[in-house]
Short mmCIF file of C-alpha atoms in Angstrom, two decimals:
data_model
loop_
_atom_site.label_atom_id
_atom_site.label_comp_id
_atom_site.label_asym_id
_atom_site.label_seq_id
_atom_site.Cartn_x
_atom_site.Cartn_y
_atom_site.Cartn_z
CA UNK A 1 -0.06 -0.05 0.00
CA UNK A 2 1.32 3.59 -0.80
CA UNK A 3 0.26 6.90 0.10
CA UNK A 4 1.67 9.73 -1.96
CA UNK A 5 0.80 13.45 -1.23
CA UNK A 6 2.03 16.23 -3.35
CA UNK A 7 2.56 19.94 -2.44
CA UNK A 8 3.92 22.53 -4.85
CA UNK A 9 7.30 22.46 -2.88
CA UNK A 10 7.26 19.02 -1.56
CA UNK A 11 6.39 15.42 -2.60
CA UNK A 12 5.82 13.41 0.37
CA UNK A 13 5.68 9.60 0.04
CA UNK A 14 4.84 6.96 2.69
CA UNK A 15 4.92 3.26 2.39
CA UNK A 16 3.23 0.97 4.62
CA UNK A 17 3.39 -2.87 5.09
CA UNK A 18 1.52 -4.74 2.38
CA UNK A 19 -2.07 -6.03 3.36
CA UNK A 20 -2.29 -9.51 3.59
CA UNK A 21 -5.49 -11.45 4.04
CA UNK A 22 -6.31 -15.14 3.80
CA UNK A 23 -8.21 -15.88 0.74
CA UNK A 24 -11.61 -17.54 1.28
CA UNK A 25 -14.42 -16.85 -0.80
CA UNK A 26 -17.04 -17.93 1.71
CA UNK A 27 -17.72 -15.98 3.64
CA UNK A 28 -16.49 -12.77 1.70
CA UNK A 29 -14.51 -10.91 4.30
CA UNK A 30 -11.11 -11.31 5.92
CA UNK A 31 -10.22 -14.30 7.82
CA UNK A 32 -9.40 -13.99 11.43
CA UNK A 33 -6.23 -15.47 10.92
CA UNK A 34 -5.06 -12.58 8.46
CA UNK A 35 -1.92 -10.98 9.14
CA UNK A 36 -2.27 -7.78 11.26
CA UNK A 37 -1.65 -4.48 9.31
CA UNK A 38 0.50 -1.71 11.06
CA UNK A 39 -1.44 1.58 11.98
CA UNK A 40 0.84 4.39 11.16
CA UNK A 41 0.73 7.49 13.52
CA UNK A 42 1.62 11.20 13.11
CA UNK A 43 2.75 13.34 16.15
CA UNK A 44 0.11 15.56 17.21
CA UNK A 45 1.39 19.22 18.11
CA UNK A 46 0.22 22.53 18.66
CA UNK A 47 3.49 24.46 18.56
CA UNK A 48 6.77 24.06 16.64
CA UNK A 49 9.95 25.51 18.07
CA UNK A 50 13.38 26.02 16.61
CA UNK A 51 15.77 26.27 19.49
CA UNK A 52 19.36 27.36 18.97
CA UNK A 53 22.11 25.47 20.62
CA UNK A 54 25.06 27.51 19.42
CA UNK A 55 25.92 31.30 19.57
CA UNK A 56 24.30 32.02 16.31
CA UNK A 57 20.84 33.75 16.13
CA UNK A 58 17.87 32.14 14.31
CA UNK A 59 16.93 33.75 10.98
CA UNK A 60 14.60 32.21 8.39
CA UNK A 61 12.53 33.20 5.31
CA UNK A 62 9.80 31.04 6.21
CA UNK A 63 8.62 28.17 8.48
CA UNK A 64 6.03 25.91 7.00
CA UNK A 65 4.00 23.14 8.92
CA UNK A 66 2.14 20.67 7.03
CA UNK A 67 -0.67 18.61 8.00
CA UNK A 68 -1.52 15.21 6.65
CA UNK A 69 -3.24 16.86 3.63
CA UNK A 70 -0.14 18.75 2.89
CA UNK A 71 -1.68 21.97 3.89
CA UNK A 72 0.54 24.67 5.59
CA UNK A 73 -1.20 25.29 8.93
CA UNK A 74 1.48 27.82 10.69
CA UNK A 75 -0.52 30.56 12.01
CA UNK A 76 1.34 32.89 14.22
CA UNK A 77 5.05 33.10 15.67
CA UNK A 78 6.99 34.56 18.53
CA UNK A 79 10.63 34.67 19.16
CA UNK A 80 12.82 35.01 22.29
CA UNK A 81 14.47 38.31 20.87
CA UNK A 82 14.38 40.46 17.76
CA UNK A 83 17.13 42.03 15.79
CA UNK A 84 16.08 45.43 14.64
CA UNK A 85 12.69 45.13 12.98
CA UNK A 86 12.73 41.40 11.64
CA UNK A 87 9.90 40.31 13.73
CA UNK A 88 8.92 36.57 14.18
CA UNK A 89 5.74 37.01 12.23
CA UNK A 90 7.95 37.32 9.09
CA UNK A 91 8.53 33.63 9.53
CA UNK A 92 4.94 32.67 8.80
CA UNK A 93 3.79 35.46 6.51
CA UNK A 94 3.82 33.28 3.31
CA UNK A 95 6.18 35.97 1.76
CA UNK A 96 9.68 34.69 0.91
CA UNK A 97 11.09 38.11 0.52
CA UNK A 98 10.82 38.83 4.34
CA UNK A 99 12.47 36.89 7.25
CA UNK A 100 12.59 36.77 10.96
CA UNK A 101 15.70 37.27 12.84
CA UNK A 102 16.60 36.78 16.59
CA UNK A 103 19.14 39.09 18.22
CA UNK A 104 21.19 36.95 20.72
CA UNK A 105 22.70 33.50 21.21
CA UNK A 106 20.60 30.53 22.38
CA UNK A 107 17.45 32.07 20.96
CA UNK A 108 14.24 30.57 19.71
CA UNK A 109 11.42 30.73 17.23
CA UNK A 110 8.18 29.40 17.96
CA UNK A 111 5.39 28.75 15.51
CA UNK A 112 1.81 28.49 16.91
CA UNK A 113 -0.69 26.10 15.02
CA UNK A 114 -3.37 27.37 17.49
CA UNK A 115 -4.81 23.91 17.72
CA UNK A 116 -3.80 20.11 17.86
CA UNK A 117 -2.78 19.11 14.38
CA UNK A 118 -1.42 15.86 12.98
CA UNK A 119 2.13 17.05 11.53
CA UNK A 120 3.19 15.33 8.38
CA UNK A 121 6.22 17.51 7.62
CA UNK A 122 7.94 20.68 8.25
CA UNK A 123 9.67 22.86 5.53
CA UNK A 124 12.13 25.69 6.60
CA UNK A 125 13.18 28.28 3.92
CA UNK A 126 16.58 29.06 5.46
CA UNK A 127 17.76 32.66 5.10
CA UNK A 128 20.79 33.33 2.69
CA UNK A 129 22.67 36.84 2.61
CA UNK A 130 23.14 39.01 -0.35
CA UNK A 131 22.25 36.50 -2.99
CA UNK A 132 21.49 32.65 -3.26
CA UNK A 133 25.05 31.80 -3.36
CA UNK A 134 25.40 32.91 0.17
CA UNK A 135 28.79 34.59 0.28
CA UNK A 136 28.53 35.37 3.98
CA UNK A 137 27.55 31.89 4.92
CA UNK A 138 24.25 32.91 6.40
CA UNK A 139 22.77 29.48 5.65
CA UNK A 140 25.08 27.97 8.24
CA UNK A 141 23.46 29.74 11.10
CA UNK A 142 20.69 27.06 11.71
CA UNK A 143 23.43 24.41 11.98
CA UNK A 144 22.63 22.12 14.93
CA UNK A 145 19.28 24.06 15.77
CA UNK A 146 16.72 21.62 17.55
CA UNK A 147 13.36 21.32 16.03
CA UNK A 148 10.85 20.58 18.79
CA UNK A 149 7.22 19.67 18.69
CA UNK A 150 5.02 20.84 21.78
CA UNK A 151 1.82 19.48 22.75
CA UNK A 152 -1.28 21.17 23.98
CA UNK A 153 0.09 21.12 27.41
CA UNK A 154 3.31 22.51 26.66
CA UNK A 155 5.22 19.28 26.87
CA UNK A 156 7.84 18.11 24.37
CA UNK A 157 6.53 15.27 22.28
CA UNK A 158 8.59 12.16 22.55
CA UNK A 159 10.91 11.39 19.81
CA UNK A 160 11.63 15.05 19.52
CA UNK A 161 13.83 17.37 19.29
CA UNK A 162 15.17 16.68 15.73
CA UNK A 163 18.46 18.35 15.06
CA UNK A 164 18.98 20.10 11.82
CA UNK A 165 22.68 19.29 11.79
CA UNK A 166 24.66 20.98 9.19
CA UNK A 167 22.67 23.52 7.16
CA UNK A 168 25.59 25.09 5.28
CA UNK A 169 24.44 25.43 1.63
CA UNK A 170 20.92 24.35 2.46
CA UNK A 171 18.35 26.95 1.26
CA UNK A 172 15.42 24.60 1.89
CA UNK A 173 15.37 22.12 4.68
CA UNK A 174 12.70 19.53 4.96
CA UNK A 175 11.71 17.28 8.00
CA UNK A 176 9.36 14.50 7.33
CA UNK A 177 7.88 12.50 10.13
CA UNK A 178 7.93 9.27 7.92
CA UNK A 179 9.41 7.13 10.83
CA UNK A 180 5.74 6.95 12.00
CA UNK A 181 6.58 3.79 14.16
CA UNK A 182 8.22 6.28 16.67
CA UNK A 183 4.71 7.99 17.23
CA UNK A 184 2.68 4.72 17.82
CA UNK A 185 1.98 2.83 21.03
CA UNK A 186 3.45 -0.71 20.99
CA UNK A 187 -0.05 -2.16 20.76
CA UNK A 188 -0.33 -0.73 17.16
CA UNK A 189 2.24 -3.26 15.94
CA UNK A 190 2.45 -7.01 15.41
CA UNK A 191 4.51 -7.66 18.57
CA UNK A 192 6.59 -10.46 16.54
CA UNK A 193 8.05 -7.72 14.57
CA UNK A 194 8.69 -5.23 17.23
CA UNK A 195 12.00 -5.30 19.04
CA UNK A 196 12.03 -6.00 22.74
CA UNK A 197 13.65 -2.75 23.41
CA UNK A 198 10.68 -0.77 21.95
CA UNK A 199 9.71 1.70 24.55
CA UNK A 200 6.21 1.60 26.01
CA UNK A 201 4.37 4.95 25.03
CA UNK A 202 0.94 4.09 26.07
CA UNK A 203 1.16 6.83 28.85
CA UNK A 204 1.29 9.80 26.68
CA UNK A 205 -0.48 8.18 23.43
CA UNK A 206 -4.14 8.91 24.60
CA UNK A 207 -3.18 12.49 25.10
CA UNK A 208 -1.13 13.47 22.11
CA UNK A 209 -1.54 10.86 19.55
CA UNK A 210 -4.41 9.08 17.51
CA UNK A 211 -3.86 6.22 15.08
CA UNK A 212 -4.31 6.34 11.34
CA UNK A 213 -5.31 2.91 9.72
CA UNK A 214 -3.43 2.00 6.64
CA UNK A 215 -5.50 2.32 3.45
CA UNK A 216 -5.39 -0.22 0.87
#
């Protein structure tokens, strides 16, 4: 089974485990002995935060947060400090000619989705300086920034943050939450295929996640 979603800037593909049923024409419904299918899960977040771990400020043209329908659902933004008049709202204004810019080290930029949303992917349009060749190496300033998903209670969602690592030369940074097994409870899987070291996540699943069945 395959699910492919398209966006003007991104193509997001997810592959699930093949559906397998015991063929039995009478009666015409899956046998109870059919192999179970995996139910993929998405993280459900209310906010997305970029947290600097270096002495560099955070500066971006745009932060886009896509739901499972590939719709950008970023609403408002705040940041820990502001350099000159490069306010946080420029990071979510859908305008690639403006950019947000913090003023000090170890800063953060936070995007508010204003409701709990299943987050499929995040796109960051990194800010270059002077021209797209980035002679001043501004694209490097997001290196090692941590991307954090936050739930409605203000808690960090398990299996985040995600480090952006080396962003030098990267004008478009894409984070896909396609390792959906990490956001599912153990019970969503065939236990014969799950490593014994898989952490139990049922304590927070009922609060921040819901399961999406595989479509075949």
